[in-house]
GROMACS .gro file of C-alpha atoms in nm:
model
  246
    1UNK     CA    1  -2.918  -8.327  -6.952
    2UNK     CA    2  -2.951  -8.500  -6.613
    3UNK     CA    3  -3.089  -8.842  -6.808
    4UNK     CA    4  -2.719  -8.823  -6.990
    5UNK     CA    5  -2.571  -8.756  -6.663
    6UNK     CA    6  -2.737  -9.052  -6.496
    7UNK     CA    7  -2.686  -9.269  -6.840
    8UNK     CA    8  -2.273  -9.218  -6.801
    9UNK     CA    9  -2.286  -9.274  -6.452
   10UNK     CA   10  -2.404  -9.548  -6.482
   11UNK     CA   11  -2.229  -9.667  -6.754
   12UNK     CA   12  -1.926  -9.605  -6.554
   13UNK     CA   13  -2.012  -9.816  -6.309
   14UNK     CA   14  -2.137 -10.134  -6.514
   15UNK     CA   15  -1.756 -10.073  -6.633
   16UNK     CA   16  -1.644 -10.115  -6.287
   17UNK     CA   17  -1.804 -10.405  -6.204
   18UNK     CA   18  -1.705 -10.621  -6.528
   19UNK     CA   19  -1.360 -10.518  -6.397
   20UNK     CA   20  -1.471 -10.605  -6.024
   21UNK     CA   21  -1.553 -10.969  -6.209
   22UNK     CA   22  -1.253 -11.022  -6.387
   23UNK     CA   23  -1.013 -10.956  -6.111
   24UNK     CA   24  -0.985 -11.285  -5.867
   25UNK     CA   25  -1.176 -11.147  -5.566
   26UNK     CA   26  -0.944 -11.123  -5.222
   27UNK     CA   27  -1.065 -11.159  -4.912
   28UNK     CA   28  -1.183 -10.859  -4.804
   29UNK     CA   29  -1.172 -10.787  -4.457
   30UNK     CA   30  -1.547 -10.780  -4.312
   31UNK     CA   31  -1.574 -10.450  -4.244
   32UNK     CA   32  -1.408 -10.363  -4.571
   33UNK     CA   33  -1.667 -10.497  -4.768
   34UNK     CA   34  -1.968 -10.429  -4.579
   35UNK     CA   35  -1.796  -9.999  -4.656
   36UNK     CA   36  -1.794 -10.102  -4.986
   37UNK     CA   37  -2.150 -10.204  -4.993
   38UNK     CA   38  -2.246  -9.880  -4.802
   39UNK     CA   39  -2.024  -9.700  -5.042
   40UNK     CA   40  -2.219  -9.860  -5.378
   41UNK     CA   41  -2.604  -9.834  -5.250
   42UNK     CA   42  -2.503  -9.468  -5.141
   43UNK     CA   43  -2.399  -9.419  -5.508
   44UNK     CA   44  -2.669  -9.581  -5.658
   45UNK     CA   45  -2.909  -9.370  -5.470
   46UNK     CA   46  -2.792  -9.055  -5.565
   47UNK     CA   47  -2.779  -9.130  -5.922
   48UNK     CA   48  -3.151  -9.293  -5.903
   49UNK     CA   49  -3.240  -8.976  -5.736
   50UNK     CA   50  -3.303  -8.664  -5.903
   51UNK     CA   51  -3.022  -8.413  -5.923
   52UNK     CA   52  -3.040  -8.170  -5.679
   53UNK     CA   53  -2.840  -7.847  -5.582
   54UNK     CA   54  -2.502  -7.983  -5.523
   55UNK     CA   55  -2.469  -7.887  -5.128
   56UNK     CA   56  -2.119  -7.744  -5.016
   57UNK     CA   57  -1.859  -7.981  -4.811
   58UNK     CA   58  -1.844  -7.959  -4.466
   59UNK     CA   59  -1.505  -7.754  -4.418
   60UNK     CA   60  -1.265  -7.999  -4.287
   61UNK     CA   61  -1.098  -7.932  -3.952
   62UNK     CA   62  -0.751  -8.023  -3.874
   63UNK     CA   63  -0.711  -8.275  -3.675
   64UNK     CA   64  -0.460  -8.122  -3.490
   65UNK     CA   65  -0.321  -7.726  -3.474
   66UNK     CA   66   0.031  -7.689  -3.559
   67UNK     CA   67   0.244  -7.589  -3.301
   68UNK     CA   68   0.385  -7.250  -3.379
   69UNK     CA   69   0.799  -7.280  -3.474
   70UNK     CA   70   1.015  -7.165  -3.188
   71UNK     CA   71   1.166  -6.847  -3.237
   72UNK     CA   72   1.533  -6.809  -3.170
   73UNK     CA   73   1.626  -6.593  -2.904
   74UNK     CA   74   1.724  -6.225  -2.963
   75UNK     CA   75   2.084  -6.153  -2.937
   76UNK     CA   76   2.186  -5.914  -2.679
   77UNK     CA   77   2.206  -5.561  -2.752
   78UNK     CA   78   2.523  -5.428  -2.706
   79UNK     CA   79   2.530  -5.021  -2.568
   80UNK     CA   80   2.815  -4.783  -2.715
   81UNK     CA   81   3.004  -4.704  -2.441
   82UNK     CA   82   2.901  -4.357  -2.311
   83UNK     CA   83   3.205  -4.107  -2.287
   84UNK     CA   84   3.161  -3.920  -1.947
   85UNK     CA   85   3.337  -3.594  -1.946
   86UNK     CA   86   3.495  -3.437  -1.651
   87UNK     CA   87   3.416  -3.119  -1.598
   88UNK     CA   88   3.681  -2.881  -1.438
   89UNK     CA   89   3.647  -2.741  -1.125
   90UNK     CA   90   3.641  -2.372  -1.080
   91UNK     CA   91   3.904  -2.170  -0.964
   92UNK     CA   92   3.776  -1.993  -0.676
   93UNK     CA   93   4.101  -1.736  -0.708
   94UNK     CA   94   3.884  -1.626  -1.053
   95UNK     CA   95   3.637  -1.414  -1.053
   96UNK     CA   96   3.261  -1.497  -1.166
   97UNK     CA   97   3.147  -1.189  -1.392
   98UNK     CA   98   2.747  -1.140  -1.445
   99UNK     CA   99   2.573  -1.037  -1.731
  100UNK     CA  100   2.511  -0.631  -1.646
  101UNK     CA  101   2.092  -0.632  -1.617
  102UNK     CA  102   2.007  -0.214  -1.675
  103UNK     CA  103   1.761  -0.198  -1.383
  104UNK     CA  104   1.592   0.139  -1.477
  105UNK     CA  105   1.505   0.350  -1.121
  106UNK     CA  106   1.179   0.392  -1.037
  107UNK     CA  107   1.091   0.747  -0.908
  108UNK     CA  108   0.982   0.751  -0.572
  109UNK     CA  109   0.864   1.141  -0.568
  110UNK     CA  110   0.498   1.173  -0.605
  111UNK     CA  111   0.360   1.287  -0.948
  112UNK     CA  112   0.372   1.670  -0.959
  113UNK     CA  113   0.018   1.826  -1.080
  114UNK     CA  114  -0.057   2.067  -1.309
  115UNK     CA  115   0.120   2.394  -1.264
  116UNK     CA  116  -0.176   2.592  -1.273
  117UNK     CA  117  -0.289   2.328  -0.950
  118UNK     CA  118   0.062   2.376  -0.827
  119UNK     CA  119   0.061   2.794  -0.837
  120UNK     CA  120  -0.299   2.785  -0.666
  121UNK     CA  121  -0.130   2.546  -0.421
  122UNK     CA  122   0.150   2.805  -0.373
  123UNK     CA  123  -0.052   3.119  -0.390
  124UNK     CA  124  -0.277   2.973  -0.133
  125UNK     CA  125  -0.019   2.843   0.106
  126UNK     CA  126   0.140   3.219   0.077
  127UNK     CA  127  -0.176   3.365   0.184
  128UNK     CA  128  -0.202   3.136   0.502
  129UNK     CA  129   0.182   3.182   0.615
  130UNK     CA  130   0.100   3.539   0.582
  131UNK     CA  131  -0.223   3.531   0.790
  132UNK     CA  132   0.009   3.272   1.022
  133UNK     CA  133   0.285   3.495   1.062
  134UNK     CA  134   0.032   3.818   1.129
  135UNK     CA  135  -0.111   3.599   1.362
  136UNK     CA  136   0.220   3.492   1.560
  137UNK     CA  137   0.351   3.826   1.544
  138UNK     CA  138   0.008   3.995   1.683
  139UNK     CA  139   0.019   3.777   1.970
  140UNK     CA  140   0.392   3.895   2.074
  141UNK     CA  141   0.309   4.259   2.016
  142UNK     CA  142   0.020   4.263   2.183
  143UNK     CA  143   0.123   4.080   2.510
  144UNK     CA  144   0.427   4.384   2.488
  145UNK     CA  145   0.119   4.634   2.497
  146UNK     CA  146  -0.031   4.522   2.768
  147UNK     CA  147   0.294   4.438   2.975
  148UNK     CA  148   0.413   4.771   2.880
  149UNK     CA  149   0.110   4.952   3.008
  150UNK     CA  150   0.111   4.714   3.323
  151UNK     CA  151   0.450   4.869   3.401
  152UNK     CA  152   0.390   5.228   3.322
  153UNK     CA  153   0.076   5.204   3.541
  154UNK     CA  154   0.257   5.055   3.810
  155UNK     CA  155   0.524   5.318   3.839
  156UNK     CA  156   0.309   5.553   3.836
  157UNK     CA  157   0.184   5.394   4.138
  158UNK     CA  158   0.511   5.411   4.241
  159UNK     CA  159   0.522   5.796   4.190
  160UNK     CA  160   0.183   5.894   4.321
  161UNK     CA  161   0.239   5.658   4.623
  162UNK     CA  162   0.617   5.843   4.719
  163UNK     CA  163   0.406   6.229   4.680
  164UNK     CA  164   0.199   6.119   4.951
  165UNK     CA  165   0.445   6.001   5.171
  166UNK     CA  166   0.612   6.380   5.146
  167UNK     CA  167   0.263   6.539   5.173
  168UNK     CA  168   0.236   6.843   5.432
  169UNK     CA  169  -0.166   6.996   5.525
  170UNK     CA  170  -0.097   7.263   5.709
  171UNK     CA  171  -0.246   7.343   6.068
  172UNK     CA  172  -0.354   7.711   5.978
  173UNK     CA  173  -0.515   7.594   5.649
  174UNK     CA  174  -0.687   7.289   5.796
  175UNK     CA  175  -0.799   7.517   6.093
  176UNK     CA  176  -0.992   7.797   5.843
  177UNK     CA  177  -1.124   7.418   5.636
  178UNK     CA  178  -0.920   7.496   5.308
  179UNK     CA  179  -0.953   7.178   5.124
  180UNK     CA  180  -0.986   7.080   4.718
  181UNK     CA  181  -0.854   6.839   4.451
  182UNK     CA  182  -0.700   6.888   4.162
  183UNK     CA  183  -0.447   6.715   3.917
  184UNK     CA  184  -0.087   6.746   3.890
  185UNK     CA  185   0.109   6.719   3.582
  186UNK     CA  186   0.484   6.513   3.638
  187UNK     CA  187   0.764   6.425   3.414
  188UNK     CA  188   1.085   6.235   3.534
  189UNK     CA  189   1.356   6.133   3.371
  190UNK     CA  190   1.561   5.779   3.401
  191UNK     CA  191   1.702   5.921   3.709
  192UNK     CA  192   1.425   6.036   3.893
  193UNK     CA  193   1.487   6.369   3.843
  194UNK     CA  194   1.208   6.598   3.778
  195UNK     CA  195   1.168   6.767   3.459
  196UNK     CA  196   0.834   6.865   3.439
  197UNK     CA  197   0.590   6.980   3.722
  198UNK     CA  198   0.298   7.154   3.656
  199UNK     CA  199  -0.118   7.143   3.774
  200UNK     CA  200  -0.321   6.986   3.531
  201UNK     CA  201  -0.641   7.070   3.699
  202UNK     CA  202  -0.562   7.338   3.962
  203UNK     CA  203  -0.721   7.328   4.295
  204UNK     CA  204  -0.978   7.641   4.317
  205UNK     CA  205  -0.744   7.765   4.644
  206UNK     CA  206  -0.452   7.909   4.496
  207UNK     CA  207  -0.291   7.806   4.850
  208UNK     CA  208  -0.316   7.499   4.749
  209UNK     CA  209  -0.168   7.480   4.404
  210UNK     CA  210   0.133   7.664   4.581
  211UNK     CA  211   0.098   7.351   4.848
  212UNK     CA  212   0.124   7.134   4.589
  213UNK     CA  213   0.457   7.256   4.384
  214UNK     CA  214   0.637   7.308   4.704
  215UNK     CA  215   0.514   6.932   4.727
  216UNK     CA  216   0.682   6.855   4.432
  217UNK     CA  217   1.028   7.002   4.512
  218UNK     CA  218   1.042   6.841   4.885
  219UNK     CA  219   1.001   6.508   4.702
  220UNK     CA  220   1.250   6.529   4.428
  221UNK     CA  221   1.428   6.321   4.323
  222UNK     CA  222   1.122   6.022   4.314
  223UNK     CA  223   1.223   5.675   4.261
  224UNK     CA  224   1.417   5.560   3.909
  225UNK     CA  225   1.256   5.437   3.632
  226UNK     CA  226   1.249   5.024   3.602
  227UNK     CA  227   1.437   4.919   3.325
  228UNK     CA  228   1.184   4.742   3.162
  229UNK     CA  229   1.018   5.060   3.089
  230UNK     CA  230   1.128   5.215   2.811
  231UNK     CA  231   1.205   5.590   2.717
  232UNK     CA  232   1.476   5.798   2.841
  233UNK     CA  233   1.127   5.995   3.069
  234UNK     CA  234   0.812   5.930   3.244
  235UNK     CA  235   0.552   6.195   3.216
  236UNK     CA  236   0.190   6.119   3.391
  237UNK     CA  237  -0.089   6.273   3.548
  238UNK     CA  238  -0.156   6.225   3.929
  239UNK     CA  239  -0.445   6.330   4.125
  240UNK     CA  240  -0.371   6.600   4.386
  241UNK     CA  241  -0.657   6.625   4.698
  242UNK     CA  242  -0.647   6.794   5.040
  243UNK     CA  243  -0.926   6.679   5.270
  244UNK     CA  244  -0.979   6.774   5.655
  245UNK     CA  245  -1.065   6.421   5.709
  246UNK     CA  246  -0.751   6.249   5.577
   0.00000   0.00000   0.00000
């Protein structure tokens, strides 16, 4: 296969050289022929040569890079007009109406407990107020005790104090040394008057118990009662004595 290759080549080119001969010969340029004398022994060398794997061309680069085409200019993009509308101003005779918002009231009471909490709570504060008020009212009564008593002891102070002043000891019964004590019984009313008179402990002289209720007749009537002392009378118990050295 490669002999009938080189065989056709070759006749080919004996073919172009009768027709080289025939044709009156120019005259080439010097350089033209000397290329076509470069060209020839080139070809005759690769057809005395064995065939070998046919090599790819060398990719041809432009010689130049085309200039890119000039693109026209965009036309201008034209906007819709934009319709502005005007709003109306508001009437400040009319009346601007809110949307109603149901704001639900929050209780501000603290949570009640449970009622059997609650009537312990009760029951208990019952019991205190009672104890409280037995307390406060104690206090009040008992203050009126003792005031009371205060007074009653002082007019009887009051009482004993005026028999004394309208005491008489004899001169006869001093003389013979009659003396004793005893205890005289005397109620009085608002007045002063007496309306009770009596001994309590008699003296052991019977002179001297008779001394003693003519006593109580020279001094009637004895001072009124003070009207923080209550009761319409005023009955006590006053000590009676008769010494030879008073």
């Amino acid at each position: 296969m490669r002999f009938s290759h080189a065989f056709l080549f070759a006749l080919v080119l004996h073919a172009c050289l009768l027709l080289l001969v025939r044709i009156p010969p120019m005259a080439p340029e010097p350089n033209a022929a000397r290329s076509l004398i470069v060209h020839l022994s080139a070809v005759s060398e690769r057809a005395a040569a064995p065939a070998s794997e046919p090599q790819p061309a060398a990719a041809s680069m432009p010689s130049s890079v085309p200039t890119p085409a000039a693109v026209p200019p965009e036309p201008p993009i034209e906007h819709a007009p934009v319709e502005v509308e005007m709003i109306k101003p508001l009437d400040s005779s009319e009346g601007v109406t809110a949307p109603l918002v149901h704001v639900e009231e929050m209780s501000t009471s603290a949570p009640q407990p449970p009622r059997d909490v609650r009537a312990g709570n009760v029951e208990s504060e019952r019991i205190d107020t009672a104890v409280l008020d037995d307390s406060v009212s104690a206090v009040p009564t008992d203050r009126a005790a003792e005031i009371a008593a205060e007074v009653r002891a002082s007019y009887q102070d009051v009482l004993a104090d005026w028999l004394r002043r309208h005491r008489q000891y004899p001169m006869h019964l001093r003389r013979r040394g009659v003396e004793g004590d005893g205890s005289l019984r005397l109620r009085v009313d608002r007045g002063g008057n007496v309306a009770l008179a009596r001994m309590e402990n008699p003296i052991p002289d019977a002179r001297l118990n008779e001394l003693s209720m003519e006593l109580v007749r020279r001094s009637s009537p004895f001072p009124r009662m003070p009207g923080d002392l209550d009761g319409e009378s005023f009955e006590c118990v006053i000590d009676i004595r008769y010494r030879l050295g008073d």
